[in-house]
Amino acid sequence: MRADNTQPVDRTMDIETLMRALLRDVLALSQDRVDAFEADSPLFGALPELDSMAVAGLLTEMEDRFGILIEDDDIDGDTFETFGTLVAFARTKIEG
């Protein structure tokens, strides 16, 4: 049951922290590795763990944890380019 994983997004942790946790959990990255991500840290193409199947898993988990709906046309090539672009995408979806 995924409801236990839902985070109150506007609330105790910021979106960047939640995104680090999501990347850590879905991609099985170490906490040290995700803590080192800067806004300009490249993701897709730079992380071997982040392939097309992992992207699908990340999007599903984002919907579950953040309580958002991501449409196919919401995603483009830039969404997973860097940690910053991914956080910006999530912020846009969460904050409306």
mmCIF file of N, CA and C in Angstrom:
data_model
loop_
_atom_site.group_PDB
_atom_site.id
_atom_site.type_symbol
_atom_site.label_atom_id
_atom_site.label_comp_id
_atom_site.label_asym_id
_atom_site.label_seq_id
_atom_site.Cartn_x
_atom_site.Cartn_y
_atom_site.Cartn_z
ATOM 1 N N MET A 1 0.840 -1.176 0.000
ATOM 2 C CA MET A 1 0.000 0.000 0.000
ATOM 3 C C MET A 1 0.885 1.239 0.000
ATOM 4 N N ARG A 2 0.742 2.092 -0.964
ATOM 5 C CA ARG A 2 1.619 3.234 -1.147
ATOM 6 C C ARG A 2 1.253 4.448 -0.295
ATOM 7 N N ALA A 3 0.086 4.479 0.262
ATOM 8 C CA ALA A 3 -0.337 5.660 1.010
ATOM 9 C C ALA A 3 0.629 5.997 2.143
ATOM 10 N N ASP A 4 1.290 5.002 2.700
ATOM 11 C CA ASP A 4 2.235 5.236 3.781
ATOM 12 C C ASP A 4 3.448 6.030 3.318
ATOM 13 N N ASN A 5 3.758 5.993 2.022
ATOM 14 C CA ASN A 5 4.917 6.701 1.491
ATOM 15 C C ASN A 5 4.619 8.144 1.126
ATOM 16 N N THR A 6 3.363 8.530 1.118
ATOM 17 C CA THR A 6 3.004 9.880 0.721
ATOM 18 C C THR A 6 3.549 10.862 1.739
ATOM 19 N N GLN A 7 4.234 11.876 1.228
ATOM 20 C CA GLN A 7 4.821 12.897 2.087
ATOM 21 C C GLN A 7 3.958 14.152 2.037
ATOM 22 N N PRO A 8 3.799 14.813 3.173
ATOM 23 C CA PRO A 8 3.111 16.108 3.141
ATOM 24 C C PRO A 8 4.058 17.146 2.546
ATOM 25 N N VAL A 9 3.981 17.354 1.260
ATOM 26 C CA VAL A 9 5.006 18.058 0.505
ATOM 27 C C VAL A 9 5.196 19.510 0.924
ATOM 28 N N ASP A 10 4.171 20.259 1.251
ATOM 29 C CA ASP A 10 4.338 21.680 1.510
ATOM 30 C C ASP A 10 4.825 21.936 2.920
ATOM 31 N N ARG A 11 5.233 21.157 3.594
ATOM 32 C CA ARG A 11 5.137 20.953 4.990
ATOM 33 C C ARG A 11 6.459 20.748 5.694
ATOM 34 N N THR A 12 6.907 19.564 5.948
ATOM 35 C CA THR A 12 8.071 19.410 6.806
ATOM 36 C C THR A 12 9.395 19.362 6.063
ATOM 37 N N MET A 13 9.399 18.824 4.888
ATOM 38 C CA MET A 13 10.631 18.747 4.103
ATOM 39 C C MET A 13 10.440 19.525 2.815
ATOM 40 N N ASP A 14 11.494 20.123 2.337
ATOM 41 C CA ASP A 14 11.349 20.835 1.073
ATOM 42 C C ASP A 14 11.399 19.864 -0.104
ATOM 43 N N ILE A 15 11.029 20.357 -1.257
ATOM 44 C CA ILE A 15 10.921 19.518 -2.450
ATOM 45 C C ILE A 15 12.273 18.924 -2.826
ATOM 46 N N GLU A 16 13.328 19.695 -2.658
ATOM 47 C CA GLU A 16 14.659 19.195 -2.982
ATOM 48 C C GLU A 16 15.021 17.991 -2.106
ATOM 49 N N THR A 17 14.730 18.062 -0.834
ATOM 50 C CA THR A 17 15.008 16.949 0.083
ATOM 51 C C THR A 17 14.176 15.728 -0.287
ATOM 52 N N LEU A 18 12.913 15.957 -0.605
ATOM 53 C CA LEU A 18 12.051 14.846 -1.007
ATOM 54 C C LEU A 18 12.532 14.206 -2.302
ATOM 55 N N MET A 19 13.020 15.027 -3.227
ATOM 56 C CA MET A 19 13.519 14.497 -4.499
ATOM 57 C C MET A 19 14.782 13.671 -4.275
ATOM 58 N N ARG A 20 15.635 14.119 -3.367
ATOM 59 C CA ARG A 20 16.835 13.324 -3.047
ATOM 60 C C ARG A 20 16.438 11.953 -2.496
ATOM 61 N N ALA A 21 15.453 11.927 -1.606
ATOM 62 C CA ALA A 21 14.982 10.664 -1.036
ATOM 63 C C ALA A 21 14.387 9.769 -2.116
ATOM 64 N N LEU A 22 13.639 10.366 -3.031
ATOM 65 C CA LEU A 22 13.032 9.605 -4.112
ATOM 66 C C LEU A 22 14.101 8.989 -5.011
ATOM 67 N N LEU A 23 15.092 9.774 -5.411
ATOM 68 C CA LEU A 23 16.178 9.249 -6.243
ATOM 69 C C LEU A 23 16.954 8.168 -5.508
ATOM 70 N N ARG A 24 17.201 8.379 -4.237
ATOM 71 C CA ARG A 24 17.911 7.381 -3.439
ATOM 72 C C ARG A 24 17.142 6.060 -3.419
ATOM 73 N N ASP A 25 15.851 6.142 -3.143
ATOM 74 C CA ASP A 25 15.042 4.932 -2.997
ATOM 75 C C ASP A 25 14.802 4.217 -4.322
ATOM 76 N N VAL A 26 14.427 4.943 -5.348
ATOM 77 C CA VAL A 26 14.065 4.322 -6.628
ATOM 78 C C VAL A 26 15.293 3.814 -7.375
ATOM 79 N N LEU A 27 16.385 4.585 -7.341
ATOM 80 C CA LEU A 27 17.589 4.201 -8.083
ATOM 81 C C LEU A 27 18.597 3.436 -7.239
ATOM 82 N N ALA A 28 18.288 3.235 -5.969
ATOM 83 C CA ALA A 28 19.185 2.535 -5.035
ATOM 84 C C ALA A 28 20.553 3.214 -4.963
ATOM 85 N N LEU A 29 20.524 4.549 -4.867
ATOM 86 C CA LEU A 29 21.754 5.324 -4.722
ATOM 87 C C LEU A 29 22.043 5.522 -3.238
ATOM 88 N N SER A 30 23.292 5.741 -2.919
ATOM 89 C CA SER A 30 23.641 5.989 -1.519
ATOM 90 C C SER A 30 23.209 7.395 -1.122
ATOM 91 N N GLN A 31 22.985 7.578 0.179
ATOM 92 C CA GLN A 31 22.609 8.898 0.669
ATOM 93 C C GLN A 31 23.704 9.914 0.380
ATOM 94 N N ASP A 32 24.972 9.503 0.536
ATOM 95 C CA ASP A 32 26.083 10.416 0.245
ATOM 96 C C ASP A 32 26.056 10.869 -1.212
ATOM 97 N N ARG A 33 25.713 9.948 -2.089
ATOM 98 C CA ARG A 33 25.694 10.280 -3.515
ATOM 99 C C ARG A 33 24.604 11.300 -3.827
ATOM 100 N N VAL A 34 23.403 11.104 -3.302
ATOM 101 C CA VAL A 34 22.333 12.057 -3.588
ATOM 102 C C VAL A 34 22.541 13.377 -2.852
ATOM 103 N N ASP A 35 23.177 13.333 -1.695
ATOM 104 C CA ASP A 35 23.473 14.575 -0.965
ATOM 105 C C ASP A 35 24.447 15.453 -1.742
ATOM 106 N N ALA A 36 25.262 14.849 -2.593
ATOM 107 C CA ALA A 36 26.259 15.597 -3.367
ATOM 108 C C ALA A 36 25.671 16.253 -4.610
ATOM 109 N N PHE A 37 24.426 15.938 -4.972
ATOM 110 C CA PHE A 37 23.817 16.531 -6.152
ATOM 111 C C PHE A 37 23.665 18.036 -5.966
ATOM 112 N N GLU A 38 24.102 18.770 -6.979
ATOM 113 C CA GLU A 38 23.896 20.214 -7.062
ATOM 114 C C GLU A 38 22.837 20.441 -8.139
ATOM 115 N N ALA A 39 22.341 21.657 -8.243
ATOM 116 C CA ALA A 39 21.314 21.954 -9.250
ATOM 117 C C ALA A 39 21.773 21.587 -10.652
ATOM 118 N N ASP A 40 23.069 21.757 -10.935
ATOM 119 C CA ASP A 40 23.568 21.474 -12.284
ATOM 120 C C ASP A 40 24.143 20.068 -12.442
ATOM 121 N N SER A 41 23.939 19.203 -11.448
ATOM 122 C CA SER A 41 24.412 17.811 -11.559
ATOM 123 C C SER A 41 23.614 17.083 -12.636
ATOM 124 N N PRO A 42 24.302 16.536 -13.649
ATOM 125 C CA PRO A 42 23.582 15.842 -14.718
ATOM 126 C C PRO A 42 22.973 14.537 -14.221
ATOM 127 N N LEU A 43 21.809 14.203 -14.745
ATOM 128 C CA LEU A 43 21.133 12.963 -14.355
ATOM 129 C C LEU A 43 21.063 11.993 -15.530
ATOM 130 N N PHE A 44 20.068 12.170 -16.411
ATOM 131 C CA PHE A 44 19.881 11.220 -17.505
ATOM 132 C C PHE A 44 21.094 11.252 -18.434
ATOM 133 N N GLY A 45 21.676 10.106 -18.644
ATOM 134 C CA GLY A 45 22.882 10.007 -19.454
ATOM 135 C C GLY A 45 24.147 10.023 -18.615
ATOM 136 N N ALA A 46 24.047 10.508 -17.380
ATOM 137 C CA ALA A 46 25.208 10.567 -16.503
ATOM 138 C C ALA A 46 25.136 9.526 -15.379
ATOM 139 N N LEU A 47 23.940 9.143 -15.008
ATOM 140 C CA LEU A 47 23.759 8.112 -13.985
ATOM 141 C C LEU A 47 23.394 6.805 -14.670
ATOM 142 N N PRO A 48 24.256 5.804 -14.572
ATOM 143 C CA PRO A 48 23.922 4.522 -15.213
ATOM 144 C C PRO A 48 22.620 3.927 -14.686
ATOM 145 N N GLU A 49 22.284 4.250 -13.440
ATOM 146 C CA GLU A 49 21.060 3.717 -12.832
ATOM 147 C C GLU A 49 19.798 4.337 -13.437
ATOM 148 N N LEU A 50 19.936 5.496 -14.067
ATOM 149 C CA LEU A 50 18.775 6.204 -14.590
ATOM 150 C C LEU A 50 18.614 5.921 -16.081
ATOM 151 N N ASP A 51 17.966 4.804 -16.365
ATOM 152 C CA ASP A 51 17.662 4.445 -17.746
ATOM 153 C C ASP A 51 16.170 4.692 -17.988
ATOM 154 N N SER A 52 15.688 4.327 -19.152
ATOM 155 C CA SER A 52 14.295 4.619 -19.481
ATOM 156 C C SER A 52 13.314 3.896 -18.553
ATOM 157 N N MET A 53 13.640 2.705 -18.121
ATOM 158 C CA MET A 53 12.773 1.997 -17.178
ATOM 159 C C MET A 53 12.760 2.701 -15.825
ATOM 160 N N ALA A 54 13.903 3.198 -15.403
ATOM 161 C CA ALA A 54 13.984 3.908 -14.131
ATOM 162 C C ALA A 54 13.208 5.216 -14.190
ATOM 163 N N VAL A 55 13.202 5.876 -15.346
ATOM 164 C CA VAL A 55 12.431 7.114 -15.505
ATOM 165 C C VAL A 55 10.956 6.823 -15.240
ATOM 166 N N ALA A 56 10.447 5.739 -15.812
ATOM 167 C CA ALA A 56 9.045 5.375 -15.598
ATOM 168 C C ALA A 56 8.777 5.134 -14.112
ATOM 169 N N GLY A 57 9.687 4.447 -13.452
ATOM 170 C CA GLY A 57 9.541 4.202 -12.015
ATOM 171 C C GLY A 57 9.589 5.483 -11.202
ATOM 172 N N LEU A 58 10.481 6.389 -11.579
ATOM 173 C CA LEU A 58 10.577 7.674 -10.872
ATOM 174 C C LEU A 58 9.290 8.482 -11.032
ATOM 175 N N LEU A 59 8.748 8.518 -12.233
ATOM 176 C CA LEU A 59 7.520 9.283 -12.460
ATOM 177 C C LEU A 59 6.361 8.716 -11.645
ATOM 178 N N THR A 60 6.241 7.410 -11.625
ATOM 179 C CA THR A 60 5.185 6.766 -10.843
ATOM 180 C C THR A 60 5.353 7.066 -9.361
ATOM 181 N N GLU A 61 6.569 6.964 -8.887
ATOM 182 C CA GLU A 61 6.834 7.223 -7.470
ATOM 183 C C GLU A 61 6.627 8.697 -7.130
ATOM 184 N N MET A 62 6.955 9.604 -8.044
ATOM 185 C CA MET A 62 6.687 11.022 -7.817
ATOM 186 C C MET A 62 5.188 11.257 -7.649
ATOM 187 N N GLU A 63 4.407 10.635 -8.501
ATOM 188 C CA GLU A 63 2.951 10.778 -8.389
ATOM 189 C C GLU A 63 2.462 10.285 -7.035
ATOM 190 N N ASP A 64 2.955 9.133 -6.616
ATOM 191 C CA ASP A 64 2.524 8.534 -5.351
ATOM 192 C C ASP A 64 2.964 9.364 -4.145
ATOM 193 N N ARG A 65 4.222 9.714 -4.103
ATOM 194 C CA ARG A 65 4.752 10.409 -2.928
ATOM 195 C C ARG A 65 4.316 11.860 -2.835
ATOM 196 N N PHE A 66 4.205 12.524 -3.985
ATOM 197 C CA PHE A 66 3.897 13.946 -3.980
ATOM 198 C C PHE A 66 2.409 14.230 -4.175
ATOM 199 N N GLY A 67 1.633 13.181 -4.463
ATOM 200 C CA GLY A 67 0.200 13.369 -4.658
ATOM 201 C C GLY A 67 -0.119 14.221 -5.876
ATOM 202 N N ILE A 68 0.609 13.974 -6.974
ATOM 203 C CA ILE A 68 0.420 14.743 -8.207
ATOM 204 C C ILE A 68 0.062 13.801 -9.342
ATOM 205 N N LEU A 69 -0.384 14.377 -10.433
ATOM 206 C CA LEU A 69 -0.641 13.615 -11.655
ATOM 207 C C LEU A 69 0.288 14.142 -12.732
ATOM 208 N N ILE A 70 1.038 13.260 -13.349
ATOM 209 C CA ILE A 70 1.964 13.638 -14.413
ATOM 210 C C ILE A 70 1.440 13.072 -15.717
ATOM 211 N N GLU A 71 1.108 13.965 -16.634
ATOM 212 C CA GLU A 71 0.626 13.563 -17.954
ATOM 213 C C GLU A 71 1.824 13.318 -18.869
ATOM 214 N N ASP A 72 1.639 12.512 -19.903
ATOM 215 C CA ASP A 72 2.715 12.226 -20.851
ATOM 216 C C ASP A 72 3.305 13.494 -21.454
ATOM 217 N N ASP A 73 2.446 14.456 -21.771
ATOM 218 C CA ASP A 73 2.950 15.665 -22.409
ATOM 219 C C ASP A 73 3.592 16.647 -21.419
ATOM 220 N N ASP A 74 3.601 16.307 -20.125
ATOM 221 C CA ASP A 74 4.315 17.111 -19.124
ATOM 222 C C ASP A 74 5.818 16.880 -19.191
ATOM 223 N N ILE A 75 6.220 15.733 -19.727
ATOM 224 C CA ILE A 75 7.620 15.314 -19.716
ATOM 225 C C ILE A 75 8.259 15.626 -21.058
ATOM 226 N N ASP A 76 9.455 16.214 -20.996
ATOM 227 C CA ASP A 76 10.231 16.407 -22.221
ATOM 228 C C ASP A 76 11.688 16.056 -21.932
ATOM 229 N N GLY A 77 12.535 16.236 -22.888
ATOM 230 C CA GLY A 77 13.937 15.851 -22.757
ATOM 231 C C GLY A 77 14.684 16.591 -21.670
ATOM 232 N N ASP A 78 14.194 17.756 -21.300
ATOM 233 C CA ASP A 78 14.885 18.547 -20.290
ATOM 234 C C ASP A 78 14.540 18.149 -18.857
ATOM 235 N N THR A 79 13.440 17.463 -18.648
ATOM 236 C CA THR A 79 12.972 17.159 -17.295
ATOM 237 C C THR A 79 14.027 16.449 -16.462
ATOM 238 N N PHE A 80 14.696 15.462 -17.027
ATOM 239 C CA PHE A 80 15.685 14.677 -16.288
ATOM 240 C C PHE A 80 17.120 15.062 -16.642
ATOM 241 N N GLU A 81 17.306 16.234 -17.237
ATOM 242 C CA GLU A 81 18.648 16.653 -17.639
ATOM 243 C C GLU A 81 19.570 16.859 -16.434
ATOM 244 N N THR A 82 19.097 17.596 -15.438
ATOM 245 C CA THR A 82 19.901 17.841 -14.236
ATOM 246 C C THR A 82 19.022 17.672 -13.003
ATOM 247 N N PHE A 83 19.677 17.631 -11.857
ATOM 248 C CA PHE A 83 18.931 17.576 -10.599
ATOM 249 C C PHE A 83 18.049 18.818 -10.472
ATOM 250 N N GLY A 84 18.563 19.955 -10.854
ATOM 251 C CA GLY A 84 17.806 21.199 -10.771
ATOM 252 C C GLY A 84 16.575 21.210 -11.645
ATOM 253 N N THR A 85 16.677 20.677 -12.866
ATOM 254 C CA THR A 85 15.509 20.661 -13.748
ATOM 255 C C THR A 85 14.449 19.696 -13.226
ATOM 256 N N LEU A 86 14.878 18.609 -12.606
ATOM 257 C CA LEU A 86 13.927 17.660 -12.032
ATOM 258 C C LEU A 86 13.217 18.265 -10.826
ATOM 259 N N VAL A 87 13.957 18.952 -9.971
ATOM 260 C CA VAL A 87 13.356 19.614 -8.807
ATOM 261 C C VAL A 87 12.396 20.716 -9.272
ATOM 262 N N ALA A 88 12.787 21.485 -10.284
ATOM 263 C CA ALA A 88 11.924 22.543 -10.809
ATOM 264 C C ALA A 88 10.625 21.966 -11.375
ATOM 265 N N PHE A 89 10.749 20.844 -12.074
ATOM 266 C CA PHE A 89 9.549 20.170 -12.608
ATOM 267 C C PHE A 89 8.629 19.764 -11.467
ATOM 268 N N ALA A 90 9.185 19.117 -10.448
ATOM 269 C CA ALA A 90 8.372 18.678 -9.307
ATOM 270 C C ALA A 90 7.726 19.868 -8.607
ATOM 271 N N ARG A 91 8.491 20.929 -8.427
ATOM 272 C CA ARG A 91 7.954 22.132 -7.769
ATOM 273 C C ARG A 91 6.770 22.687 -8.561
ATOM 274 N N THR A 92 6.892 22.731 -9.876
ATOM 275 C CA THR A 92 5.800 23.234 -10.718
ATOM 276 C C THR A 92 4.547 22.379 -10.557
ATOM 277 N N LYS A 93 4.723 21.082 -10.546
ATOM 278 C CA LYS A 93 3.586 20.172 -10.423
ATOM 279 C C LYS A 93 2.954 20.265 -9.030
ATOM 280 N N ILE A 94 3.764 20.370 -8.003
ATOM 281 C CA ILE A 94 3.266 20.386 -6.622
ATOM 282 C C ILE A 94 2.589 21.709 -6.286
ATOM 283 N N GLU A 95 3.221 22.783 -6.690
ATOM 284 C CA GLU A 95 2.717 24.101 -6.313
ATOM 285 C C GLU A 95 1.671 24.627 -7.271
ATOM 286 N N GLY A 96 1.429 23.858 -8.336
ATOM 287 C CA GLY A 96 0.371 24.223 -9.259
ATOM 288 C C GLY A 96 0.821 25.111 -10.305
#
